[in-house]
Short mmCIF file of C-alpha atoms and ligand atoms in Angstrom, two decimals:
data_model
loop_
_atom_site.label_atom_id
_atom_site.label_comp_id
_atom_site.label_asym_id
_atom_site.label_seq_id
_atom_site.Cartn_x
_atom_site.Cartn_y
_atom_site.Cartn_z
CA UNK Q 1 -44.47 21.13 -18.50
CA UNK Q 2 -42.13 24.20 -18.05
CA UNK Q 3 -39.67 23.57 -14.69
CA UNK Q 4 -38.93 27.02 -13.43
CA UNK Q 5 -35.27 27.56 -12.20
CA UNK Q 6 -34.61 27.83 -8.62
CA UNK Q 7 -31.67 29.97 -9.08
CA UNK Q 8 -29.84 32.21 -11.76
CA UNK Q 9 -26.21 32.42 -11.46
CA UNK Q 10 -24.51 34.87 -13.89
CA UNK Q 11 -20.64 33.79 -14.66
CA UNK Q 12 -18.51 36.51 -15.52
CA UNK Q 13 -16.54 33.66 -17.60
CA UNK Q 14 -16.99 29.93 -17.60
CA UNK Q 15 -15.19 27.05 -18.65
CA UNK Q 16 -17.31 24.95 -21.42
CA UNK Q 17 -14.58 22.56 -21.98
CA UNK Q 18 -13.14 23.71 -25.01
CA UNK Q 19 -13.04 27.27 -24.49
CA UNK Q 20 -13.71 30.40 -22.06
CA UNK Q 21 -16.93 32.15 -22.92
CA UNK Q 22 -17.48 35.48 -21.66
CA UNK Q 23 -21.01 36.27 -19.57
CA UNK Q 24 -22.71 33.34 -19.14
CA UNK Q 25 -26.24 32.63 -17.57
CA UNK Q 26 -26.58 29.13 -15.90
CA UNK Q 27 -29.92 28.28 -14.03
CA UNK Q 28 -30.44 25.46 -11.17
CA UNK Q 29 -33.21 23.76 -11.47
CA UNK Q 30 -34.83 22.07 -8.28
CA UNK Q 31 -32.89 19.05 -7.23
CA UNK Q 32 -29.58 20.37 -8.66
CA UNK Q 33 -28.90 20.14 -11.67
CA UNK Q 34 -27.85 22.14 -14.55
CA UNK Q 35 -31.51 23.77 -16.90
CA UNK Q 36 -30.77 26.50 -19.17
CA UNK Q 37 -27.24 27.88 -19.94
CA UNK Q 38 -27.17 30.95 -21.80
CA UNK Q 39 -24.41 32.53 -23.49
CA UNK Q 40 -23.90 36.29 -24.44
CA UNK Q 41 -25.22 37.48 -21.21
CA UNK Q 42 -22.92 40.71 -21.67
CA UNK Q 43 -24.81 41.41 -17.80
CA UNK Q 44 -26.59 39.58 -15.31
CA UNK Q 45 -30.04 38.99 -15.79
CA UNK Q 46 -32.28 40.70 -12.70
CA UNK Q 47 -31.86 38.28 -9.63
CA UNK Q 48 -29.02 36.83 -10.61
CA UNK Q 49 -26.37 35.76 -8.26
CA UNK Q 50 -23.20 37.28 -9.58
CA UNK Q 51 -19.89 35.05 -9.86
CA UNK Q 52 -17.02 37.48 -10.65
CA UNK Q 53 -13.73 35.49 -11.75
CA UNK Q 54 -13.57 32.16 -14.07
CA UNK Q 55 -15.76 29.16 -13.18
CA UNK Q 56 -15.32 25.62 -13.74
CA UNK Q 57 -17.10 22.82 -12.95
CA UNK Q 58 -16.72 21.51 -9.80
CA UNK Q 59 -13.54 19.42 -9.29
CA UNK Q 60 -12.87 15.85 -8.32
CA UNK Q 61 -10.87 14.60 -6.04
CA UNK Q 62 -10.54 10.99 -7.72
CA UNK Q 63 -7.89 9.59 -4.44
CA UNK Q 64 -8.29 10.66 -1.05
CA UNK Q 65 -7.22 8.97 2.22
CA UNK Q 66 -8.05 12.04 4.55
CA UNK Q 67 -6.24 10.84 7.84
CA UNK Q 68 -3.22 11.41 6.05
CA UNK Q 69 -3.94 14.84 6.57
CA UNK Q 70 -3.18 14.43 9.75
CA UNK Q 71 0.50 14.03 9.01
CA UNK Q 72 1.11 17.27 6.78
CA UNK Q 73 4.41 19.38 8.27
CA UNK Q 74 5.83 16.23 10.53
CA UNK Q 75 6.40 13.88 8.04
CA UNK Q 76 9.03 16.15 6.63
CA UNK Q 77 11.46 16.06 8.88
CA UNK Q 78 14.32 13.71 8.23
CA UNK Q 79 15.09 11.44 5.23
CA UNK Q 80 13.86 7.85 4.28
CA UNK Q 81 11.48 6.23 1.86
CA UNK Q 82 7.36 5.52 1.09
CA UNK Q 83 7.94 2.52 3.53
CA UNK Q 84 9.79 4.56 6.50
CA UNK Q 85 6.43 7.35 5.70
CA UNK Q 86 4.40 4.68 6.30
CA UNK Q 87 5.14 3.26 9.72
CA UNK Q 88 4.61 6.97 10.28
CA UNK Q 89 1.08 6.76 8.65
CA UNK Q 90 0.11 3.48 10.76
CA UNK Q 91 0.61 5.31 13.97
CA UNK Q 92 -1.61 7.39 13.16
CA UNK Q 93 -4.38 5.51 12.03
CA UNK Q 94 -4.25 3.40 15.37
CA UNK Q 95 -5.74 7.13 17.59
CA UNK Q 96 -8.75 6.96 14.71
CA UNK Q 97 -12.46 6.00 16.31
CA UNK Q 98 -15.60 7.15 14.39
CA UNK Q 99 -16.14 9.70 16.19
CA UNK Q 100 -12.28 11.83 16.02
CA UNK Q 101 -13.02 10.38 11.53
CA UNK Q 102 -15.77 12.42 11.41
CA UNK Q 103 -14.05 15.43 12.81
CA UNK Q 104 -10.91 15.45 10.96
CA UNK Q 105 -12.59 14.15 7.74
CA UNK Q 106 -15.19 17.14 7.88
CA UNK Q 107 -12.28 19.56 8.36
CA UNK Q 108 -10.82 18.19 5.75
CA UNK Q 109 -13.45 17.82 2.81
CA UNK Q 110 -13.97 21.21 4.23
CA UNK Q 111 -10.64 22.20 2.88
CA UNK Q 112 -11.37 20.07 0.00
CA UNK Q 113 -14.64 22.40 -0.47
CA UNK Q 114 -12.17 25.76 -0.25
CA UNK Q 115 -9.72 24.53 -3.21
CA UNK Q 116 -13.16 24.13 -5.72
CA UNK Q 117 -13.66 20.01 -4.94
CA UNK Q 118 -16.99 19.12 -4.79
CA UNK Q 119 -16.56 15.16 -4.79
CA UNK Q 120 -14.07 13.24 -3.27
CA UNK Q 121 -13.16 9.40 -3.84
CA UNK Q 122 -12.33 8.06 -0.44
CA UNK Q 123 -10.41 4.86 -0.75
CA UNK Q 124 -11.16 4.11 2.75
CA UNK Q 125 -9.46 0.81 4.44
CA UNK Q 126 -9.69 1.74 8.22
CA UNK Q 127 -12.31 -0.43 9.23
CA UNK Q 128 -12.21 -2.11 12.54
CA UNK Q 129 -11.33 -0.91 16.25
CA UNK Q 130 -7.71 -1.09 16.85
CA UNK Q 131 -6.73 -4.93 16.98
CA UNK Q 132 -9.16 -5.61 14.56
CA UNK Q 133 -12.41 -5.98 16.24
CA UNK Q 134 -15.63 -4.88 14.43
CA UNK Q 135 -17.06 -1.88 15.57
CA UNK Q 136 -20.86 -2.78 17.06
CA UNK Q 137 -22.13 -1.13 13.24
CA UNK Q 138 -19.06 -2.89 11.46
CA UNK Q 139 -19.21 -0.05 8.98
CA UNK Q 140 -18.94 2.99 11.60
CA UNK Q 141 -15.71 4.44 10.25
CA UNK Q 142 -17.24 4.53 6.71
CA UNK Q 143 -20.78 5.52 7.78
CA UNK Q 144 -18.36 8.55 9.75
CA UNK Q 145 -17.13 9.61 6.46
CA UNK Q 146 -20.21 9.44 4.62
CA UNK Q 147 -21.44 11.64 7.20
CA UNK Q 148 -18.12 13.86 7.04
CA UNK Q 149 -18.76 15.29 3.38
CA UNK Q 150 -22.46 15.53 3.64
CA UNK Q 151 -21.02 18.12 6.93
CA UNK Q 152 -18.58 19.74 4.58
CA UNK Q 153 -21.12 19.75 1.55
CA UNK Q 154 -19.25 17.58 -0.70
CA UNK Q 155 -19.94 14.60 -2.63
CA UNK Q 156 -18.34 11.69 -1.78
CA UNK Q 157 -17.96 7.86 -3.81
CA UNK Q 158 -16.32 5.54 -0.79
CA UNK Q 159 -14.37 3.39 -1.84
CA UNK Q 160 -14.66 0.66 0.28
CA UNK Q 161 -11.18 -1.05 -0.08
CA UNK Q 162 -9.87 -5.01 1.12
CA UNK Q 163 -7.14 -5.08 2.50
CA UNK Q 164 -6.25 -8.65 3.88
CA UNK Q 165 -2.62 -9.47 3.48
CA UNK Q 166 0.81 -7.32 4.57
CA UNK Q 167 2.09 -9.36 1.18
CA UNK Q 168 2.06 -11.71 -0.32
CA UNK Q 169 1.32 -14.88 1.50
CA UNK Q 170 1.99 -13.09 5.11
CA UNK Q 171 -0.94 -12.14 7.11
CA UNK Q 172 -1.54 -8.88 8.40
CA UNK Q 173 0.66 -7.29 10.76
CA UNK Q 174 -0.68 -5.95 13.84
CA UNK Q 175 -1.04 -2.09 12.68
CA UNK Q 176 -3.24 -3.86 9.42
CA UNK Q 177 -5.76 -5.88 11.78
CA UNK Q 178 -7.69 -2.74 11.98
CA UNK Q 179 -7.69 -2.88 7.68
CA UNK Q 180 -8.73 -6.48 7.90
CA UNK Q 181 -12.13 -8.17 7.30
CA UNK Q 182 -10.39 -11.49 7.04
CA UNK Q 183 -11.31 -12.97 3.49
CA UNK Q 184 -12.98 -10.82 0.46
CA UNK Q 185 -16.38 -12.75 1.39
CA UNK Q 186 -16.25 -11.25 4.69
CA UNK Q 187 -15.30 -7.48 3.08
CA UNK Q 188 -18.18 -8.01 0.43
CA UNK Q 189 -20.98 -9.14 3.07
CA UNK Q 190 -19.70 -5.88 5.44
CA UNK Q 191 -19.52 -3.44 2.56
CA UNK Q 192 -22.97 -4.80 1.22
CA UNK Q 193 -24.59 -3.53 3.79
CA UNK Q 194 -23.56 0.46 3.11
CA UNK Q 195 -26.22 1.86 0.61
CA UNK Q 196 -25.74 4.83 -1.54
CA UNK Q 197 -27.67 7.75 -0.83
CA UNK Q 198 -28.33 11.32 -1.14
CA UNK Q 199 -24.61 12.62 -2.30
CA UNK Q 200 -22.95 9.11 -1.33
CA UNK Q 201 -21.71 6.49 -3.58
CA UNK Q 202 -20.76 3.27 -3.04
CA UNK Q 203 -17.42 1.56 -4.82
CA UNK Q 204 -14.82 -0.77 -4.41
CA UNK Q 205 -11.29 -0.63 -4.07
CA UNK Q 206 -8.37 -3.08 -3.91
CA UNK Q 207 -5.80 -1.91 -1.65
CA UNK Q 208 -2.66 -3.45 -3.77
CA UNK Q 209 -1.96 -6.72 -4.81
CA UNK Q 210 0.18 -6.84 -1.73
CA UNK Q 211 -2.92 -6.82 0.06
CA UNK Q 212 -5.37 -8.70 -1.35
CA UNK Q 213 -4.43 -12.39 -2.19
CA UNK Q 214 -4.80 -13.10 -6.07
CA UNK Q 215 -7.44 -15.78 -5.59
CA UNK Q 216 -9.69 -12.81 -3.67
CA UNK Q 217 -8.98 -10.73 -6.48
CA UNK Q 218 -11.97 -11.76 -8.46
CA UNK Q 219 -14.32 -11.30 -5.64
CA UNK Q 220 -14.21 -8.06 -5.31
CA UNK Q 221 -14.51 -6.84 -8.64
CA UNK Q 222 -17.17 -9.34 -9.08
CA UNK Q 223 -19.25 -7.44 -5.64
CA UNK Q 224 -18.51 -4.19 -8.23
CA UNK Q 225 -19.86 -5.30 -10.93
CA UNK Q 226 -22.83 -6.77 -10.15
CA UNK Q 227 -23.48 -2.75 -8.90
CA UNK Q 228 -21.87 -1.26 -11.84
CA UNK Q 229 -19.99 0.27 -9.13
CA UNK Q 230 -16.42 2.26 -9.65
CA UNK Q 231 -13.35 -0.21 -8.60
CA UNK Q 232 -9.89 1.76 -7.44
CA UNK Q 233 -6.56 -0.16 -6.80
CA UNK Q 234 -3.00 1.28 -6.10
CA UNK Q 235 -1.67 -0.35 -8.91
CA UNK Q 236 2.70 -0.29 -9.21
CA UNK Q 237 3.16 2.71 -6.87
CA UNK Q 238 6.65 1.15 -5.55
CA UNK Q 239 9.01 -1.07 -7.28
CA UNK Q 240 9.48 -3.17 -4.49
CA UNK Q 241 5.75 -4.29 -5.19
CA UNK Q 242 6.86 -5.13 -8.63
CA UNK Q 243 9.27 -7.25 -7.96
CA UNK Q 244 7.44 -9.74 -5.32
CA UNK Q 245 4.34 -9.77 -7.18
CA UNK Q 246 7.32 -11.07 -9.78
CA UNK Q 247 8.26 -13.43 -7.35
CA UNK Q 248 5.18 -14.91 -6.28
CA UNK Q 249 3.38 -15.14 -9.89
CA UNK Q 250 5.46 -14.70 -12.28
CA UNK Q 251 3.75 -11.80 -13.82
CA UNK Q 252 3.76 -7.83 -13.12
CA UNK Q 253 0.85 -6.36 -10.65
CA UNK Q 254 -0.92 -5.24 -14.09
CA UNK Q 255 -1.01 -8.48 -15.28
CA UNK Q 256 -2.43 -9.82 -12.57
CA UNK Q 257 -5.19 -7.75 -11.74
CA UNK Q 258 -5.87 -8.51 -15.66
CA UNK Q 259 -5.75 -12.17 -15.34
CA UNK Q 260 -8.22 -11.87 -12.25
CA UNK Q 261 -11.15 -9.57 -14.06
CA UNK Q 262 -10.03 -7.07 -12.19
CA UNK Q 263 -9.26 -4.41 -15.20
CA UNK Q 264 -11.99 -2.65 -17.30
CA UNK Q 265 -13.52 0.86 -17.39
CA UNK Q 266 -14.85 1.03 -14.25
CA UNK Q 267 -11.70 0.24 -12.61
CA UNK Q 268 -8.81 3.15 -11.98
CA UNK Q 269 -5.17 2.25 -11.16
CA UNK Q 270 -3.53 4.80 -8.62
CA UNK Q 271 -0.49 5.92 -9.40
CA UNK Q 272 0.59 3.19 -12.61
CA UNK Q 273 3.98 4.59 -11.50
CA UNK Q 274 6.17 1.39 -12.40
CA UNK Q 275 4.84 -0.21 -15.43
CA UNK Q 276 6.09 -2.18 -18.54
CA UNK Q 277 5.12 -1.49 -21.91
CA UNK Q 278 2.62 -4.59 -21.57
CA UNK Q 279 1.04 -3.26 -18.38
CA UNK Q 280 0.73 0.21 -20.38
CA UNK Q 281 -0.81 -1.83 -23.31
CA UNK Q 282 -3.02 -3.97 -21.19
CA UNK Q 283 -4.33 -1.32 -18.96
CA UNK Q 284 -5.08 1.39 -22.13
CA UNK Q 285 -6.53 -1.82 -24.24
CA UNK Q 286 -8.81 -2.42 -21.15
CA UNK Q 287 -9.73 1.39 -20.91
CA UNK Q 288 -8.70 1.12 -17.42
CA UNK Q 289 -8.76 4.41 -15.68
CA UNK Q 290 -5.22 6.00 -14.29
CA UNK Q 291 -5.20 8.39 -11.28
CA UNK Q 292 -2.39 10.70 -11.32
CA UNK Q 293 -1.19 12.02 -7.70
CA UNK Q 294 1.40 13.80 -8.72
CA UNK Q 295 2.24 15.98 -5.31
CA UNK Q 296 2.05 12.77 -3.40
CA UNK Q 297 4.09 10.51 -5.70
CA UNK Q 298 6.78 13.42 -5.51
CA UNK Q 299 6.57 13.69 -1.74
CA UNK Q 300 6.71 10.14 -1.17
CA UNK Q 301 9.72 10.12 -4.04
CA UNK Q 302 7.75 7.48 -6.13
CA UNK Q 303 8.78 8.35 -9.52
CA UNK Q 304 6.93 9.63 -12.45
CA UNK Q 305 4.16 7.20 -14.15
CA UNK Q 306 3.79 7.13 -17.63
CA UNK Q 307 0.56 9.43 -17.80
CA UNK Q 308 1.34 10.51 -21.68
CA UNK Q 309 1.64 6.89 -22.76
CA UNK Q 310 -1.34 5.74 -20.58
CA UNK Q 311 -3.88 8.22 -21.95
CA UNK Q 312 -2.43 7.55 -25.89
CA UNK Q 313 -2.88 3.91 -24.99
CA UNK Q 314 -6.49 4.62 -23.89
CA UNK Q 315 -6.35 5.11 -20.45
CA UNK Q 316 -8.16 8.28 -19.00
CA UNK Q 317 -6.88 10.43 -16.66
CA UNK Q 318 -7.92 11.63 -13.26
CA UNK Q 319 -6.34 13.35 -10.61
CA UNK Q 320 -6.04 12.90 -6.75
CA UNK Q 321 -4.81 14.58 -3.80
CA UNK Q 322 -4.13 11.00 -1.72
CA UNK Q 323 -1.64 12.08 1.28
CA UNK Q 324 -2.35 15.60 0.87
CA UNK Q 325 0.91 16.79 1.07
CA UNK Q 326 -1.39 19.96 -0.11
CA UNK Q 327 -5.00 19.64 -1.25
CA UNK Q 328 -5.05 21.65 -4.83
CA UNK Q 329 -6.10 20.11 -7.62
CA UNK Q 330 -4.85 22.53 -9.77
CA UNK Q 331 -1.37 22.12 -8.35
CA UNK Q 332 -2.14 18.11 -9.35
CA UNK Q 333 -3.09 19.20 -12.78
CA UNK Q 334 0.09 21.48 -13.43
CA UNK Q 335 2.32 19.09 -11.79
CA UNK Q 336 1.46 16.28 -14.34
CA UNK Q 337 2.28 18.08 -17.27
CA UNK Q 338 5.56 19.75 -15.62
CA UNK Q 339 6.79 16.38 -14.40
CA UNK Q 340 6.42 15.60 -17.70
CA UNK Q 341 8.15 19.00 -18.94
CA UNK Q 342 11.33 17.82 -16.59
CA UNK Q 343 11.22 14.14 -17.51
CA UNK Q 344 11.46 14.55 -21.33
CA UNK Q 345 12.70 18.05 -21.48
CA UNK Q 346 10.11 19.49 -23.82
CA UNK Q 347 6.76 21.39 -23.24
CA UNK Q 348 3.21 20.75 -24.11
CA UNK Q 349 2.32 17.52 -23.44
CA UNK Q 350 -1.32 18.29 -22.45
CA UNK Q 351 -3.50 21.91 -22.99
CA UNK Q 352 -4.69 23.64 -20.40
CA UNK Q 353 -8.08 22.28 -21.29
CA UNK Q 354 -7.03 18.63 -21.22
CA UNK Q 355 -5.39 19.34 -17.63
CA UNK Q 356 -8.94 20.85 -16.89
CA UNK Q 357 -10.73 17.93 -18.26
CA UNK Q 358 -8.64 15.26 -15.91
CA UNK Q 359 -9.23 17.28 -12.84
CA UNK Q 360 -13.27 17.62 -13.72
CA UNK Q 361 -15.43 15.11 -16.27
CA UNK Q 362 -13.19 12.10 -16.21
CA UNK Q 363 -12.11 12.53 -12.71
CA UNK Q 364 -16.06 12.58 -11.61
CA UNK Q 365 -15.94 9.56 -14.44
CA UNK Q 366 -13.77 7.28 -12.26
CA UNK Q 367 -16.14 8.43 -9.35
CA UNK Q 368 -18.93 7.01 -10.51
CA UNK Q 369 -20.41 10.12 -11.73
CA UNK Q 370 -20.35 10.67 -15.37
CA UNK Q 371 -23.44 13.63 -14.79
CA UNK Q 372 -21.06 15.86 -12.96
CA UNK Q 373 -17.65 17.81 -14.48
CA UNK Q 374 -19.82 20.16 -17.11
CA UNK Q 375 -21.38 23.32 -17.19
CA UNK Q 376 -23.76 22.31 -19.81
CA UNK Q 377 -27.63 21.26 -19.55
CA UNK Q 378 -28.57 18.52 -17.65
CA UNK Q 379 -25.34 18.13 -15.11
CA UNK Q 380 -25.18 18.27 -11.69
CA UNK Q 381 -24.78 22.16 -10.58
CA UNK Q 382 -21.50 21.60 -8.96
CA UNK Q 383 -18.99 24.36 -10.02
CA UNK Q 384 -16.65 26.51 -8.74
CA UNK Q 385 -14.87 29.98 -9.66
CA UNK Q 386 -11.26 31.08 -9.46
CA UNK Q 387 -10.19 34.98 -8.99
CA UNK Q 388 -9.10 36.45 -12.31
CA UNK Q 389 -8.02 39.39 -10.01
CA UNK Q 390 -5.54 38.21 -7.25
CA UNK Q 391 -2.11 38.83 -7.07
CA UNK Q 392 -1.26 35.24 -8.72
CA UNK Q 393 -4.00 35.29 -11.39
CA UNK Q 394 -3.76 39.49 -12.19
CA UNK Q 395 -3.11 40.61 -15.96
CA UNK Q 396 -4.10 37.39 -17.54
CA UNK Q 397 -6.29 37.38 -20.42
CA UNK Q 398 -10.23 36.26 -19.87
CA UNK Q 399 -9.82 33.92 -22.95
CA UNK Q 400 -6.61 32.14 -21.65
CA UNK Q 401 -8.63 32.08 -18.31
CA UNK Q 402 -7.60 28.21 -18.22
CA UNK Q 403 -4.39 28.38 -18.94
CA UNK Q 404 -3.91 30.74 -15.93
CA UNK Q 405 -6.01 28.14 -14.19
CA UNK Q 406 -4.01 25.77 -14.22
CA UNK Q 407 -1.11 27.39 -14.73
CA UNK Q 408 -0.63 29.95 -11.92
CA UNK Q 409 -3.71 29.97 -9.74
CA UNK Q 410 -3.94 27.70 -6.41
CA UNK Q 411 -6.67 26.42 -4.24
CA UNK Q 412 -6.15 30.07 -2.79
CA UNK Q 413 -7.66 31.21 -6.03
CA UNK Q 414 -11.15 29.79 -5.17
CA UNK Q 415 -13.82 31.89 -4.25
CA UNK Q 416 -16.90 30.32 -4.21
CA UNK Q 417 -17.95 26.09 -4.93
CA UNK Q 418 -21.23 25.23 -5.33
CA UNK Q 419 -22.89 21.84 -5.05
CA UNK Q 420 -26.24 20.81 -6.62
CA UNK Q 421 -26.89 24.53 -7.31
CA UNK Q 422 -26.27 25.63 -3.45
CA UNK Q 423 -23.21 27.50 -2.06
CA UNK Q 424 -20.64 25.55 0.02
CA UNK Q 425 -18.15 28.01 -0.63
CA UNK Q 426 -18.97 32.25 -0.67
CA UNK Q 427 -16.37 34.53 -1.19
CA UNK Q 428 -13.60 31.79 -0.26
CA UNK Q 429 -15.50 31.32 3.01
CA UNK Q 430 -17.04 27.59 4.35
CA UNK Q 431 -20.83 28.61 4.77
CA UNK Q 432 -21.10 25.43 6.43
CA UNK Q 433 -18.26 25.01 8.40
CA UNK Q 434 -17.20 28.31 8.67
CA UNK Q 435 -13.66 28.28 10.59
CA UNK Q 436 -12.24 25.50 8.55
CA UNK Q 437 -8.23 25.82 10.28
CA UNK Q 438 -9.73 25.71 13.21
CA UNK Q 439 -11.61 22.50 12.72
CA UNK Q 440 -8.64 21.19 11.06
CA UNK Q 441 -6.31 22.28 14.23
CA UNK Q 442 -8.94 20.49 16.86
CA UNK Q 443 -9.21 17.08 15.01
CA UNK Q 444 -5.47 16.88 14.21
CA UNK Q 445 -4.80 18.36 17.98
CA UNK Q 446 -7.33 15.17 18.97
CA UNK Q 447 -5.32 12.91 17.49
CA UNK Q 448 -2.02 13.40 18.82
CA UNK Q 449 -3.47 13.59 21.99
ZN1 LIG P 501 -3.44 6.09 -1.88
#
């Protein structure tokens, strides 16, 4: 049976993983995903919608908390540490009900939408009503941001994270009761009940192994792989993590998670920041995922994880936005490699296209979705296309359109995202949400209020 496309797009260049290839015909078929792609398409074929500029596949946003969004601008005033930013960050999250989520998390996959992401990993730990109390549907804040990308158009995997402890062996404090479902048993009968569907996944997370005691470690990773579900865990952000996971067993937060079944290639570490050459050994011989959050690890002056020796050891890459400082995931992609530049003092540690590949395939990957991050037959139809012609992106050559991608464009860049074949974003305008600052203005404005 022939399946007749719902749509033609014609791309004046596209990004086929390897290489930019000049007029390109990609049709949609119904329900989304990717039918014929035809190259040589010197001009559009009658009908086609016309996508001027470079397109890539859609990108992923692999580690999102999006209340943190909230704090852009204020957090910068005055000095301190990650620890001083997060008493910040808890004050926050106290003013959060379902209802002021879903409006600041809309705005802000919104954004998301406008800087060419088209699925977002929300490692989501606000649970409860402020002292800890279960909301009358005891999965309200994550049914609210479910809700919130399906608003903004995106696709979203929540990660639905345990968070138990404030470290180890001390409860939680009173800004964590809201984070708390009181034992992993009690997380994985709650979380249970939250069932994928239409552009929502379901996965697990781990907040740290400050958070969740080692002997609930196995639990959840068991509740994720009995659904072949993705598992996320900040993994060694801080050194000060390190060291009392040192003190309390004897072994680093890598070796841990191992020693609990918590590692494997489902599971992503965020951040790896701090690791030994074991953890790096352990965590690449496990093919456990790393997400990179470069402009957050800067912001919050983590340090710079061993990305280089993490993907040689077998760990792939992905890419997050987390606090966002700034949501641009090419600005992630860039700042990996220049960290790397300033770290080590020489150039090239990853092409353009491997930059690309972190921010799209394997960043979808450690999503949960290894259909999306390609514009090639059979994938999801999420993509999205940068200007070739603005005054960042001007002059460059078509064929080194990724380099300039990644290189000197910004989520400014984007023009238009589209998701399962539809447009979320037209000529760098939300056709859903339309004013996007000013929905980002209201729900922050609620907030403080
Ligand atoms: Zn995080």
């Amino acid at each position: 049976m022939q399946v007749t496309a719902d749509k033609t797009y014609w791309l004046e260049h596209a990004w086929l993983g390897t290489h930019v290839e000049p007029g390109v015909a990609l049709e949609v078929l119904p329900g989304g995903r990717i039918g014929a792609l035809r190259t040589g398409a010197a001009t559009p074929p009658p009908g086609a919608e016309v996508l001027r500029g470079l397109t890539l596949p859609g990108l992923a946003n692999a580690h999102s908390h999006a209340f943190h969004r909230a704090l852009r601008g204020t957090v910068q005033v005055g000095s301190g540490t990650f620890w001083t930013w997060r008493d910040f960050m808890y004050k926050t999250a106290q003013n959060l009900t379902p209802d002021t989520y879903f409006a600041l998390a809309r705005a802000v996959y919104a954004e998301m939408a406008l800087a060419g992401i088209t699925n977002v990993g929300e490692f989501h730990y606000v649970h409860h009503a402020p002292g800890g109390a279960p909301y009358a549907d005891p999965n309200a804040m994550g049914e609210a941001l479910i809700e919130a990308a399906a608003a903004a158009g995106i696709r979203i995997t929540l990660l639905d994270t345990a968070y138990l402890s404030a470290g180890f062996g001390e409860p939680p404090n009173r800004h964590q009761l809201r984070f708390c479902d009181g034992s992993a048993d009690a997380w994985a009968q709650r979380v249970s009940a939250l069932t994928p569907r239409g552009d929502a996944l379901i996965g697990a997370a781990i907040h740290s192994v400050r958070a969740v005691p080692a002997d609930q470690l196995a639990t959840v990773a068991r509740w994720a792989e009995e659904r072949g579900a993705p598992l996320h865990v900040h993994l060694s952000e801080q050194t000060a993590e390190n060291d009392a996971c040192l003190a309390a067993h004897g072994r680093t937060p890598a070796q841990l998670l191992a020693d609990h079944g918590v590692l494997g290639p489902r599971t992503t570490g965020v951040h790896n920041t701090h690791l030994t050459d074991a953890d790096i050994a352990l965590l690449g011989a496990t093919a456990t995922g790393t997400c990179m959050c470069p402009t957050t690890e800067r912001d919050l002056a983590d340090g710079i994880g061993p990305a280089t020796r993490l993907q040689q050891a077998g760990s792939p890459l992905s890419l997050g936005s987390d606090s966002h400082a700034v949501v641009d995931l090419l600005e992630e992609a860039r700042a990996m490699e220049l960290d790397e530049r300033l770290r080590s003092r020489t150039r090239g540690h990853w092409t353009a296209n491997a930059l690309l590949t972190a921010a799209t395939a394997d960043g979808h990957a450690a999503l949960g979705r290894p259909e999306a991050g390609r514009l090639e037959e059979g994938a999801l139809a999420d993509f999205t296309t940068i200007a070739l012609d603005s005054v960042r992106t001007a002059g460059a050559l078509p064929r080194l359109g990724a380099e300039t991608a990644v290189f000197a464009a910004s989520a400014a860049d984007v023009r238009h995202t589209v998701v399962a074949g539809r447009h979320i974003v037209r000529d760098g305008a939300h056709t859903l949400v339309g004013d996007v600052p000013s929905a980002l203005t209201e729900a922050i404005g609620a907030l403080r209020a």
